[in-house]
Amino acid sequence: MYAKKRWITGVSIIPMLAIVALFIFEWYAYNVIFVLSMSKRWEGDEMYLKFVRTVFFNVLWFLAAWSYARSALSDPGLIPDDWLKYMHELENLTTDGSAQERNGWSSRGASLCSHCNQKRPQRAHHCSICGRCVMRMDHHCPWIGNCVGFKNHKYFILMTFYGMLACAMFVLTAMPQLKGLLFGTPRIRGALALELRGRSMMYFSLGAVLAASFCLALGALFLSHCWLLFTNLTSIEVGFFGRNPYSIGWMENAQQVMGSLDLSWVLPVPPAKPVSDGLSFPSREAVNGRSAFQGARTIGRANVVNEDV
């Protein structure tokens, strides 16, 4: 959504529409086909339990859809204009305004992007699809039509988490009916056929298969990004050799993306108390003798002045 070329933005909408259609179909298969058809058989305490499960599914579905929208439509972490302006002014004040492009681990501040031909902050990378540099870029995801970077990585993680739970809730609550359709006796299948008539049974079965498949896929994606979050890595940096200089403790690592631990961790909203601006990150060496959060709140200019000038 933030690509420089308009045709790339246009093409990116196609897989996004497919995901939106999937969200709508799963909601329809669960609420309209499954719940409305099966609610006729709910009685007594079972009715309240099924009702709670239905509400729980819809809450998870809503949070997953909300997180997806924030992932796709939010700024992934484009480099701020005021930082670029500051770097340009700084270069004019120095005798040597050149910078080396660094590949791999480096805690030395800004580097030079060979594609944009301009400075970029620590851990920023150039996206060849969007044509822009993104702060703490993780990867470009075609399914959200956007890069996953410093500002929307939190939303991406929450999308995988709530999407996994919503799919699991679909499968688990519909398990008796699924077992009946797959392994039941002709009598049980006949009874289900009376409740799920015609195409409804086909849509319900398709929705359950998709839910089970995406539960596994999103679960694996969620676990992998939790590992990246708590080790302070990105998918790009996993390929770097040597020791990660930015890992300063699992909670401190997570808070650089999620903010200070509070209710905002579980909601697709900006961190209520951010501890990093995405321009500078504390390293193991820099943290010695001071708080990690103090180092994270620097705007990235101190490192540039001390290291690159």
PDB file of C-alpha atoms in Angstrom:
ATOM      1  CA  MET A   1       0.000   0.000   0.000  1.00  0.00           C
ATOM      2  CA  TYR A   2       3.017   2.263   0.377  1.00  0.00           C
ATOM      3  CA  ALA A   3       4.804   1.306  -2.836  1.00  0.00           C
ATOM      4  CA  LYS A   4       6.306   4.111  -4.897  1.00  0.00           C
ATOM      5  CA  LYS A   5       4.856   2.758  -8.154  1.00  0.00           C
ATOM      6  CA  ARG A   6       1.085   2.881  -8.500  1.00  0.00           C
ATOM      7  CA  TRP A   7       0.858  -0.297 -10.567  1.00  0.00           C
ATOM      8  CA  ILE A   8       2.482  -2.265  -7.742  1.00  0.00           C
ATOM      9  CA  THR A   9      -0.127  -0.872  -5.353  1.00  0.00           C
ATOM     10  CA  GLY A  10      -2.847  -1.931  -7.778  1.00  0.00           C
ATOM     11  CA  VAL A  11      -1.511  -5.467  -8.123  1.00  0.00           C
ATOM     12  CA  SER A  12      -1.100  -5.741  -4.334  1.00  0.00           C
ATOM     13  CA  ILE A  13      -4.837  -5.270  -3.884  1.00  0.00           C
ATOM     14  CA  ILE A  14      -5.598  -8.619  -5.587  1.00  0.00           C
ATOM     15  CA  PRO A  15      -4.270 -10.945  -2.833  1.00  0.00           C
ATOM     16  CA  MET A  16      -5.678  -8.573  -0.224  1.00  0.00           C
ATOM     17  CA  LEU A  17      -9.157  -8.976  -1.718  1.00  0.00           C
ATOM     18  CA  ALA A  18      -8.690 -12.751  -1.567  1.00  0.00           C
ATOM     19  CA  ILE A  19      -7.936 -12.547   2.173  1.00  0.00           C
ATOM     20  CA  VAL A  20     -10.895 -10.238   2.771  1.00  0.00           C
ATOM     21  CA  ALA A  21     -13.128 -12.711   0.907  1.00  0.00           C
ATOM     22  CA  LEU A  22     -11.745 -15.505   3.114  1.00  0.00           C
ATOM     23  CA  PHE A  23     -12.580 -13.541   6.259  1.00  0.00           C
ATOM     24  CA  ILE A  24     -16.151 -12.991   5.047  1.00  0.00           C
ATOM     25  CA  PHE A  25     -16.591 -16.613   3.963  1.00  0.00           C
ATOM     26  CA  GLU A  26     -15.395 -18.013   7.311  1.00  0.00           C
ATOM     27  CA  TRP A  27     -17.729 -15.670   9.180  1.00  0.00           C
ATOM     28  CA  TYR A  28     -20.641 -16.725   6.947  1.00  0.00           C
ATOM     29  CA  ALA A  29     -19.852 -20.454   7.207  1.00  0.00           C
ATOM     30  CA  TYR A  30     -19.704 -20.336  10.982  1.00  0.00           C
ATOM     31  CA  ASN A  31     -22.480 -17.900  11.901  1.00  0.00           C
ATOM     32  CA  VAL A  32     -25.044 -18.315   9.122  1.00  0.00           C
ATOM     33  CA  ILE A  33     -24.602 -21.953   8.137  1.00  0.00           C
ATOM     34  CA  PHE A  34     -23.370 -23.630  11.323  1.00  0.00           C
ATOM     35  CA  VAL A  35     -24.817 -21.577  14.193  1.00  0.00           C
ATOM     36  CA  LEU A  36     -28.244 -20.846  12.694  1.00  0.00           C
ATOM     37  CA  SER A  37     -28.680 -24.443  11.549  1.00  0.00           C
ATOM     38  CA  MET A  38     -27.488 -26.114  14.732  1.00  0.00           C
ATOM     39  CA  SER A  39     -29.068 -23.668  17.192  1.00  0.00           C
ATOM     40  CA  LYS A  40     -32.391 -25.449  16.731  1.00  0.00           C
ATOM     41  CA  ARG A  41     -30.958 -28.427  18.650  1.00  0.00           C
ATOM     42  CA  TRP A  42     -29.467 -26.397  21.509  1.00  0.00           C
ATOM     43  CA  GLU A  43     -31.285 -26.861  24.784  1.00  0.00           C
ATOM     44  CA  GLY A  44     -30.696 -26.044  28.461  1.00  0.00           C
ATOM     45  CA  ASP A  45     -27.116 -25.564  29.605  1.00  0.00           C
ATOM     46  CA  GLU A  46     -25.831 -26.601  26.199  1.00  0.00           C
ATOM     47  CA  MET A  47     -27.487 -23.559  24.660  1.00  0.00           C
ATOM     48  CA  TYR A  48     -25.592 -21.147  26.909  1.00  0.00           C
ATOM     49  CA  LEU A  49     -22.293 -22.939  26.271  1.00  0.00           C
ATOM     50  CA  LYS A  50     -22.793 -22.822  22.512  1.00  0.00           C
ATOM     51  CA  PHE A  51     -23.799 -19.164  22.746  1.00  0.00           C
ATOM     52  CA  VAL A  52     -20.600 -18.319  24.645  1.00  0.00           C
ATOM     53  CA  ARG A  53     -18.538 -20.169  22.037  1.00  0.00           C
ATOM     54  CA  THR A  54     -20.259 -18.244  19.268  1.00  0.00           C
ATOM     55  CA  VAL A  55     -19.534 -14.918  20.941  1.00  0.00           C
ATOM     56  CA  PHE A  56     -15.942 -15.964  21.557  1.00  0.00           C
ATOM     57  CA  PHE A  57     -15.459 -16.880  17.886  1.00  0.00           C
ATOM     58  CA  ASN A  58     -16.857 -13.551  16.704  1.00  0.00           C
ATOM     59  CA  VAL A  59     -14.660 -11.586  19.109  1.00  0.00           C
ATOM     60  CA  LEU A  60     -11.581 -13.434  17.869  1.00  0.00           C
ATOM     61  CA  TRP A  61     -12.703 -12.995  14.252  1.00  0.00           C
ATOM     62  CA  PHE A  62     -13.154  -9.259  14.781  1.00  0.00           C
ATOM     63  CA  LEU A  63      -9.724  -8.872  16.427  1.00  0.00           C
ATOM     64  CA  ALA A  64      -8.104 -10.852  13.609  1.00  0.00           C
ATOM     65  CA  ALA A  65      -9.822  -8.725  10.950  1.00  0.00           C
ATOM     66  CA  TRP A  66      -8.925  -5.520  12.804  1.00  0.00           C
ATOM     67  CA  SER A  67      -5.292  -6.601  13.101  1.00  0.00           C
ATOM     68  CA  TYR A  68      -5.217  -7.497   9.410  1.00  0.00           C
ATOM     69  CA  ALA A  69      -6.563  -4.078   8.436  1.00  0.00           C
ATOM     70  CA  ARG A  70      -3.970  -2.335  10.612  1.00  0.00           C
ATOM     71  CA  SER A  71      -1.168  -4.481   9.163  1.00  0.00           C
ATOM     72  CA  ALA A  72      -2.210  -3.725   5.598  1.00  0.00           C
ATOM     73  CA  LEU A  73      -3.109  -0.045   5.888  1.00  0.00           C
ATOM     74  CA  SER A  74      -0.589   1.228   8.463  1.00  0.00           C
ATOM     75  CA  ASP A  75       2.727   2.858   7.706  1.00  0.00           C
ATOM     76  CA  PRO A  76       5.248  -0.004   8.041  1.00  0.00           C
ATOM     77  CA  GLY A  77       7.940   2.374   9.238  1.00  0.00           C
ATOM     78  CA  LEU A  78       8.987   4.678   6.426  1.00  0.00           C
ATOM     79  CA  ILE A  79      11.958   6.832   7.355  1.00  0.00           C
ATOM     80  CA  PRO A  80      10.737  10.190   8.770  1.00  0.00           C
ATOM     81  CA  ASP A  81      11.380  13.274   6.669  1.00  0.00           C
ATOM     82  CA  ASP A  82      12.779  15.198   9.646  1.00  0.00           C
ATOM     83  CA  TRP A  83      15.433  12.512  10.189  1.00  0.00           C
ATOM     84  CA  LEU A  84      16.444  12.628   6.509  1.00  0.00           C
ATOM     85  CA  LYS A  85      16.562  16.419   6.685  1.00  0.00           C
ATOM     86  CA  TYR A  86      18.746  16.262   9.769  1.00  0.00           C
ATOM     87  CA  MET A  87      21.117  13.802   8.087  1.00  0.00           C
ATOM     88  CA  HIS A  88      21.365  16.038   5.032  1.00  0.00           C
ATOM     89  CA  GLU A  89      22.194  19.055   7.203  1.00  0.00           C
ATOM     90  CA  LEU A  90      24.732  16.997   9.115  1.00  0.00           C
ATOM     91  CA  GLU A  91      26.486  15.927   5.924  1.00  0.00           C
ATOM     92  CA  ASN A  92      26.739  19.562   4.824  1.00  0.00           C
ATOM     93  CA  LEU A  93      28.509  20.384   8.093  1.00  0.00           C
ATOM     94  CA  THR A  94      31.098  17.622   7.766  1.00  0.00           C
ATOM     95  CA  THR A  95      34.079  17.430   5.514  1.00  0.00           C
ATOM     96  CA  ASP A  96      33.296  13.863   4.552  1.00  0.00           C
ATOM     97  CA  GLY A  97      29.592  13.223   4.014  1.00  0.00           C
ATOM     98  CA  SER A  98      30.022   9.775   2.505  1.00  0.00           C
ATOM     99  CA  ALA A  99      28.931   6.569   4.204  1.00  0.00           C
ATOM    100  CA  GLN A 100      29.597   2.925   3.626  1.00  0.00           C
ATOM    101  CA  GLU A 101      26.720   0.564   2.969  1.00  0.00           C
ATOM    102  CA  ARG A 102      26.810  -2.114   5.657  1.00  0.00           C
ATOM    103  CA  ASN A 103      25.639  -5.651   5.148  1.00  0.00           C
ATOM    104  CA  GLY A 104      25.253  -7.688   8.312  1.00  0.00           C
ATOM    105  CA  TRP A 105      25.425  -6.757  11.962  1.00  0.00           C
ATOM    106  CA  SER A 106      26.431  -3.229  12.783  1.00  0.00           C
ATOM    107  CA  SER A 107      25.566  -1.043  15.751  1.00  0.00           C
ATOM    108  CA  ARG A 108      27.338   1.947  14.282  1.00  0.00           C
ATOM    109  CA  GLY A 109      24.323   4.052  13.396  1.00  0.00           C
ATOM    110  CA  ALA A 110      23.199   5.071   9.917  1.00  0.00           C
ATOM    111  CA  SER A 111      24.211   3.438   6.650  1.00  0.00           C
ATOM    112  CA  LEU A 112      23.874   4.385   2.992  1.00  0.00           C
ATOM    113  CA  CYS A 113      21.200   2.720   0.855  1.00  0.00           C
ATOM    114  CA  SER A 114      22.620   1.924  -2.576  1.00  0.00           C
ATOM    115  CA  HIS A 115      19.112   1.952  -4.093  1.00  0.00           C
ATOM    116  CA  CYS A 116      17.748   5.187  -2.624  1.00  0.00           C
ATOM    117  CA  ASN A 117      21.208   6.785  -2.446  1.00  0.00           C
ATOM    118  CA  GLN A 118      20.418   8.284   0.939  1.00  0.00           C
ATOM    119  CA  LYS A 119      21.120   7.601   4.591  1.00  0.00           C
ATOM    120  CA  ARG A 120      18.980   5.142   6.510  1.00  0.00           C
ATOM    121  CA  PRO A 121      18.811   4.390  10.260  1.00  0.00           C
ATOM    122  CA  GLN A 122      20.060   1.335  12.084  1.00  0.00           C
ATOM    123  CA  ARG A 123      18.445  -1.937  10.981  1.00  0.00           C
ATOM    124  CA  ALA A 124      16.526  -0.254   8.144  1.00  0.00           C
ATOM    125  CA  HIS A 125      16.409  -2.138   4.849  1.00  0.00           C
ATOM    126  CA  HIS A 126      15.325  -1.403   1.303  1.00  0.00           C
ATOM    127  CA  CYS A 127      12.219  -3.170   0.005  1.00  0.00           C
ATOM    128  CA  SER A 128      12.683  -3.972  -3.669  1.00  0.00           C
ATOM    129  CA  ILE A 129       8.906  -4.280  -4.154  1.00  0.00           C
ATOM    130  CA  CYS A 130       7.828  -1.052  -2.458  1.00  0.00           C
ATOM    131  CA  GLY A 131      10.953   0.791  -3.587  1.00  0.00           C
ATOM    132  CA  ARG A 132      11.428   2.346  -0.152  1.00  0.00           C
ATOM    133  CA  CYS A 133      13.584   1.878   2.926  1.00  0.00           C
ATOM    134  CA  VAL A 134      11.668   0.640   5.984  1.00  0.00           C
ATOM    135  CA  MET A 135      12.772   0.920   9.615  1.00  0.00           C
ATOM    136  CA  ARG A 136      13.505  -2.470  11.191  1.00  0.00           C
ATOM    137  CA  MET A 137      12.082  -4.198   8.141  1.00  0.00           C
ATOM    138  CA  ASP A 138      11.132  -7.845   8.616  1.00  0.00           C
ATOM    139  CA  HIS A 139       9.782  -8.842   5.199  1.00  0.00           C
ATOM    140  CA  HIS A 140       7.354  -7.842   2.464  1.00  0.00           C
ATOM    141  CA  CYS A 141       4.085  -9.743   2.785  1.00  0.00           C
ATOM    142  CA  PRO A 142       2.015  -9.955  -0.431  1.00  0.00           C
ATOM    143  CA  TRP A 143      -1.075 -11.049   1.535  1.00  0.00           C
ATOM    144  CA  ILE A 144      -1.281  -7.699   3.307  1.00  0.00           C
ATOM    145  CA  GLY A 145       0.104  -5.780   0.310  1.00  0.00           C
ATOM    146  CA  ASN A 146       2.596  -4.091   2.594  1.00  0.00           C
ATOM    147  CA  CYS A 147       5.973  -4.409   4.241  1.00  0.00           C
ATOM    148  CA  VAL A 148       6.170  -5.666   7.807  1.00  0.00           C
ATOM    149  CA  GLY A 149       8.363  -3.176   9.618  1.00  0.00           C
ATOM    150  CA  PHE A 150       8.876  -1.364  12.887  1.00  0.00           C
ATOM    151  CA  LYS A 151       5.456   0.318  13.004  1.00  0.00           C
ATOM    152  CA  ASN A 152       3.197  -2.561  11.948  1.00  0.00           C
ATOM    153  CA  HIS A 153       5.100  -5.655  13.102  1.00  0.00           C
ATOM    154  CA  LYS A 154       2.972  -5.685  16.258  1.00  0.00           C
ATOM    155  CA  TYR A 155      -0.238  -5.734  14.201  1.00  0.00           C
ATOM    156  CA  PHE A 156       1.117  -8.562  12.043  1.00  0.00           C
ATOM    157  CA  ILE A 157       1.898 -10.701  15.099  1.00  0.00           C
ATOM    158  CA  LEU A 158      -1.567 -10.061  16.554  1.00  0.00           C
ATOM    159  CA  MET A 159      -3.157 -10.941  13.209  1.00  0.00           C
ATOM    160  CA  THR A 160      -1.478 -14.359  13.207  1.00  0.00           C
ATOM    161  CA  PHE A 161      -2.401 -14.890  16.872  1.00  0.00           C
ATOM    162  CA  TYR A 162      -6.086 -14.006  16.657  1.00  0.00           C
ATOM    163  CA  GLY A 163      -6.450 -15.618  13.237  1.00  0.00           C
ATOM    164  CA  MET A 164      -5.050 -18.865  14.639  1.00  0.00           C
ATOM    165  CA  LEU A 165      -7.418 -18.764  17.632  1.00  0.00           C
ATOM    166  CA  ALA A 166     -10.467 -17.935  15.506  1.00  0.00           C
ATOM    167  CA  CYS A 167      -9.733 -20.834  13.152  1.00  0.00           C
ATOM    168  CA  ALA A 168      -9.159 -23.175  16.096  1.00  0.00           C
ATOM    169  CA  MET A 169     -12.470 -22.094  17.642  1.00  0.00           C
ATOM    170  CA  PHE A 170     -14.253 -22.811  14.344  1.00  0.00           C
ATOM    171  CA  VAL A 171     -12.826 -26.329  14.159  1.00  0.00           C
ATOM    172  CA  LEU A 172     -13.245 -27.233  17.826  1.00  0.00           C
ATOM    173  CA  THR A 173     -16.838 -26.047  18.191  1.00  0.00           C
ATOM    174  CA  ALA A 174     -17.846 -27.748  14.951  1.00  0.00           C
ATOM    175  CA  MET A 175     -15.922 -30.961  15.756  1.00  0.00           C
ATOM    176  CA  PRO A 176     -19.009 -33.133  16.556  1.00  0.00           C
ATOM    177  CA  GLN A 177     -20.590 -32.243  13.221  1.00  0.00           C
ATOM    178  CA  LEU A 178     -17.315 -32.744  11.363  1.00  0.00           C
ATOM    179  CA  LYS A 179     -16.817 -36.166  12.953  1.00  0.00           C
ATOM    180  CA  GLY A 180     -20.353 -37.060  11.992  1.00  0.00           C
ATOM    181  CA  LEU A 181     -19.825 -36.028   8.375  1.00  0.00           C
ATOM    182  CA  LEU A 182     -16.493 -37.834   8.057  1.00  0.00           C
ATOM    183  CA  PHE A 183     -16.832 -40.900  10.266  1.00  0.00           C
ATOM    184  CA  GLY A 184     -20.495 -41.102  11.250  1.00  0.00           C
ATOM    185  CA  THR A 185     -22.972 -43.830  10.448  1.00  0.00           C
ATOM    186  CA  PRO A 186     -25.438 -43.379   7.581  1.00  0.00           C
ATOM    187  CA  ARG A 187     -28.076 -42.449  10.159  1.00  0.00           C
ATOM    188  CA  ILE A 188     -25.935 -39.643  11.618  1.00  0.00           C
ATOM    189  CA  ARG A 189     -25.014 -38.374   8.176  1.00  0.00           C
ATOM    190  CA  GLY A 190     -28.663 -38.403   7.193  1.00  0.00           C
ATOM    191  CA  ALA A 191     -29.594 -36.345  10.258  1.00  0.00           C
ATOM    192  CA  LEU A 192     -26.891 -33.815   9.484  1.00  0.00           C
ATOM    193  CA  ALA A 193     -28.005 -33.675   5.871  1.00  0.00           C
ATOM    194  CA  LEU A 194     -31.465 -32.600   7.031  1.00  0.00           C
ATOM    195  CA  GLU A 195     -29.953 -29.707   8.989  1.00  0.00           C
ATOM    196  CA  LEU A 196     -27.241 -28.755   6.486  1.00  0.00           C
ATOM    197  CA  ARG A 197     -29.080 -29.061   3.221  1.00  0.00           C
ATOM    198  CA  GLY A 198     -27.687 -28.790  -0.281  1.00  0.00           C
ATOM    199  CA  ARG A 199     -24.832 -26.395  -0.693  1.00  0.00           C
ATOM    200  CA  SER A 200     -24.815 -25.533   2.988  1.00  0.00           C
ATOM    201  CA  MET A 201     -23.059 -28.804   3.798  1.00  0.00           C
ATOM    202  CA  MET A 202     -20.493 -28.170   1.080  1.00  0.00           C
ATOM    203  CA  TYR A 203     -19.826 -24.609   2.287  1.00  0.00           C
ATOM    204  CA  PHE A 204     -19.610 -25.740   5.900  1.00  0.00           C
ATOM    205  CA  SER A 205     -17.151 -28.525   5.044  1.00  0.00           C
ATOM    206  CA  LEU A 206     -15.046 -26.157   2.956  1.00  0.00           C
ATOM    207  CA  GLY A 207     -15.036 -23.582   5.756  1.00  0.00           C
ATOM    208  CA  ALA A 208     -13.903 -26.197   8.269  1.00  0.00           C
ATOM    209  CA  VAL A 209     -11.092 -27.440   6.012  1.00  0.00           C
ATOM    210  CA  LEU A 210      -9.885 -23.887   5.400  1.00  0.00           C
ATOM    211  CA  ALA A 211     -10.091 -23.087   9.119  1.00  0.00           C
ATOM    212  CA  ALA A 212      -8.019 -26.158  10.028  1.00  0.00           C
ATOM    213  CA  SER A 213      -5.430 -25.380   7.351  1.00  0.00           C
ATOM    214  CA  PHE A 214      -5.054 -21.737   8.320  1.00  0.00           C
ATOM    215  CA  CYS A 215      -4.948 -22.623  12.011  1.00  0.00           C
ATOM    216  CA  LEU A 216      -1.812 -24.683  11.384  1.00  0.00           C
ATOM    217  CA  ALA A 217      -0.247 -22.140   9.011  1.00  0.00           C
ATOM    218  CA  LEU A 218      -0.946 -19.121  11.208  1.00  0.00           C
ATOM    219  CA  GLY A 219       0.134 -21.034  14.296  1.00  0.00           C
ATOM    220  CA  ALA A 220       3.529 -21.795  12.760  1.00  0.00           C
ATOM    221  CA  LEU A 221       3.858 -18.178  11.605  1.00  0.00           C
ATOM    222  CA  PHE A 222       2.900 -16.864  15.040  1.00  0.00           C
ATOM    223  CA  LEU A 223       5.434 -19.050  16.842  1.00  0.00           C
ATOM    224  CA  SER A 224       8.214 -18.079  14.442  1.00  0.00           C
ATOM    225  CA  HIS A 225       7.524 -14.378  14.914  1.00  0.00           C
ATOM    226  CA  CYS A 226       7.329 -14.784  18.691  1.00  0.00           C
ATOM    227  CA  TRP A 227      10.827 -16.235  18.520  1.00  0.00           C
ATOM    228  CA  LEU A 228      11.957 -13.272  16.401  1.00  0.00           C
ATOM    229  CA  LEU A 229      10.260 -10.860  18.810  1.00  0.00           C
ATOM    230  CA  PHE A 230      11.847 -12.229  21.984  1.00  0.00           C
ATOM    231  CA  THR A 231      15.308 -12.579  20.425  1.00  0.00           C
ATOM    232  CA  ASN A 232      15.168  -9.106  18.815  1.00  0.00           C
ATOM    233  CA  LEU A 233      15.641 -10.370  15.286  1.00  0.00           C
ATOM    234  CA  THR A 234      13.940  -9.819  11.954  1.00  0.00           C
ATOM    235  CA  SER A 235      13.483 -12.351   9.177  1.00  0.00           C
ATOM    236  CA  ILE A 236      16.224 -10.534   7.250  1.00  0.00           C
ATOM    237  CA  GLU A 237      18.654 -10.521  10.152  1.00  0.00           C
ATOM    238  CA  VAL A 238      18.280 -14.270  10.735  1.00  0.00           C
ATOM    239  CA  GLY A 239      20.627 -14.728   7.784  1.00  0.00           C
ATOM    240  CA  PHE A 240      23.351 -12.537   9.310  1.00  0.00           C
ATOM    241  CA  PHE A 241      26.463 -14.184  10.699  1.00  0.00           C
ATOM    242  CA  GLY A 242      27.825 -13.558  14.164  1.00  0.00           C
ATOM    243  CA  ARG A 243      26.251 -12.664  17.470  1.00  0.00           C
ATOM    244  CA  ASN A 244      23.138 -10.496  17.569  1.00  0.00           C
ATOM    245  CA  PRO A 245      24.266  -7.215  19.192  1.00  0.00           C
ATOM    246  CA  TYR A 246      20.690  -6.035  19.806  1.00  0.00           C
ATOM    247  CA  SER A 247      19.451  -8.846  22.053  1.00  0.00           C
ATOM    248  CA  ILE A 248      19.317  -7.294  25.527  1.00  0.00           C
ATOM    249  CA  GLY A 249      16.857  -9.591  27.324  1.00  0.00           C
ATOM    250  CA  TRP A 250      13.670 -11.269  26.141  1.00  0.00           C
ATOM    251  CA  MET A 251      11.239  -8.792  27.742  1.00  0.00           C
ATOM    252  CA  GLU A 252      13.268  -5.736  26.725  1.00  0.00           C
ATOM    253  CA  ASN A 253      13.492  -7.145  23.196  1.00  0.00           C
ATOM    254  CA  ALA A 254       9.719  -7.575  22.948  1.00  0.00           C
ATOM    255  CA  GLN A 255       8.991  -4.135  24.363  1.00  0.00           C
ATOM    256  CA  GLN A 256      10.939  -2.461  21.568  1.00  0.00           C
ATOM    257  CA  VAL A 257       8.153  -3.558  19.209  1.00  0.00           C
ATOM    258  CA  MET A 258       5.146  -3.929  21.529  1.00  0.00           C
ATOM    259  CA  GLY A 259       5.843  -1.055  23.936  1.00  0.00           C
ATOM    260  CA  SER A 260       5.774  -1.272  27.720  1.00  0.00           C
ATOM    261  CA  LEU A 261       3.742  -4.209  29.015  1.00  0.00           C
ATOM    262  CA  ASP A 262       0.102  -3.120  29.346  1.00  0.00           C
ATOM    263  CA  LEU A 263      -3.328  -3.715  27.810  1.00  0.00           C
ATOM    264  CA  SER A 264      -2.223  -2.314  24.444  1.00  0.00           C
ATOM    265  CA  TRP A 265      -0.135  -5.468  23.907  1.00  0.00           C
ATOM    266  CA  VAL A 266      -3.275  -7.449  23.032  1.00  0.00           C
ATOM    267  CA  LEU A 267      -4.972  -4.782  20.889  1.00  0.00           C
ATOM    268  CA  PRO A 268      -4.022  -3.701  17.342  1.00  0.00           C
ATOM    269  CA  VAL A 269      -3.354  -0.121  18.414  1.00  0.00           C
ATOM    270  CA  PRO A 270      -0.079   1.813  18.674  1.00  0.00           C
ATOM    271  CA  PRO A 271       1.861   1.072  21.884  1.00  0.00           C
ATOM    272  CA  ALA A 272       0.573   3.193  24.755  1.00  0.00           C
ATOM    273  CA  LYS A 273       4.120   3.643  26.066  1.00  0.00           C
ATOM    274  CA  PRO A 274       6.624   3.090  23.254  1.00  0.00           C
ATOM    275  CA  VAL A 275      10.223   2.498  24.301  1.00  0.00           C
ATOM    276  CA  SER A 276      11.806   2.910  20.859  1.00  0.00           C
ATOM    277  CA  ASP A 277      11.378   5.225  17.888  1.00  0.00           C
ATOM    278  CA  GLY A 278      12.717   2.760  15.308  1.00  0.00           C
ATOM    279  CA  LEU A 279      15.686   4.994  14.483  1.00  0.00           C
ATOM    280  CA  SER A 280      18.087   3.675  17.080  1.00  0.00           C
ATOM    281  CA  PHE A 281      18.343   0.490  19.096  1.00  0.00           C
ATOM    282  CA  PRO A 282      20.468  -0.199  22.182  1.00  0.00           C
ATOM    283  CA  SER A 283      23.206  -2.785  21.735  1.00  0.00           C
ATOM    284  CA  ARG A 284      24.686  -5.095  24.350  1.00  0.00           C
ATOM    285  CA  GLU A 285      27.699  -2.830  24.733  1.00  0.00           C
ATOM    286  CA  ALA A 286      25.669   0.379  24.934  1.00  0.00           C
ATOM    287  CA  VAL A 287      23.380  -1.049  27.591  1.00  0.00           C
ATOM    288  CA  ASN A 288      26.220  -1.737  29.995  1.00  0.00           C
ATOM    289  CA  GLY A 289      25.856   0.599  32.973  1.00  0.00           C
ATOM    290  CA  ARG A 290      22.519   2.096  31.949  1.00  0.00           C
ATOM    291  CA  SER A 291      18.898   1.165  31.326  1.00  0.00           C
ATOM    292  CA  ALA A 292      18.030  -0.464  28.038  1.00  0.00           C
ATOM    293  CA  PHE A 293      14.999   1.774  27.737  1.00  0.00           C
ATOM    294  CA  GLN A 294      17.117   4.889  28.092  1.00  0.00           C
ATOM    295  CA  GLY A 295      19.209   3.736  25.172  1.00  0.00           C
ATOM    296  CA  ALA A 296      16.156   2.860  23.100  1.00  0.00           C
ATOM    297  CA  ARG A 297      14.615   6.297  23.454  1.00  0.00           C
ATOM    298  CA  THR A 298      17.469   8.089  21.714  1.00  0.00           C
ATOM    299  CA  ILE A 299      16.494   9.391  18.325  1.00  0.00           C
ATOM    300  CA  GLY A 300      19.406   7.765  16.517  1.00  0.00           C
ATOM    301  CA  ARG A 301      21.419  10.938  16.070  1.00  0.00           C
ATOM    302  CA  ALA A 302      23.897  10.388  18.868  1.00  0.00           C
ATOM    303  CA  ASN A 303      25.104   7.184  17.254  1.00  0.00           C
ATOM    304  CA  VAL A 304      25.437   8.891  13.904  1.00  0.00           C
ATOM    305  CA  VAL A 305      27.472  11.761  15.292  1.00  0.00           C
ATOM    306  CA  ASN A 306      29.783   9.567  17.335  1.00  0.00           C
ATOM    307  CA  GLU A 307      30.248   6.724  14.876  1.00  0.00           C
ATOM    308  CA  ASP A 308      29.791   7.965  11.339  1.00  0.00           C
ATOM    309  CA  VAL A 309      31.084  11.498  11.333  1.00  0.00           C
TER     310      VAL A 309
END
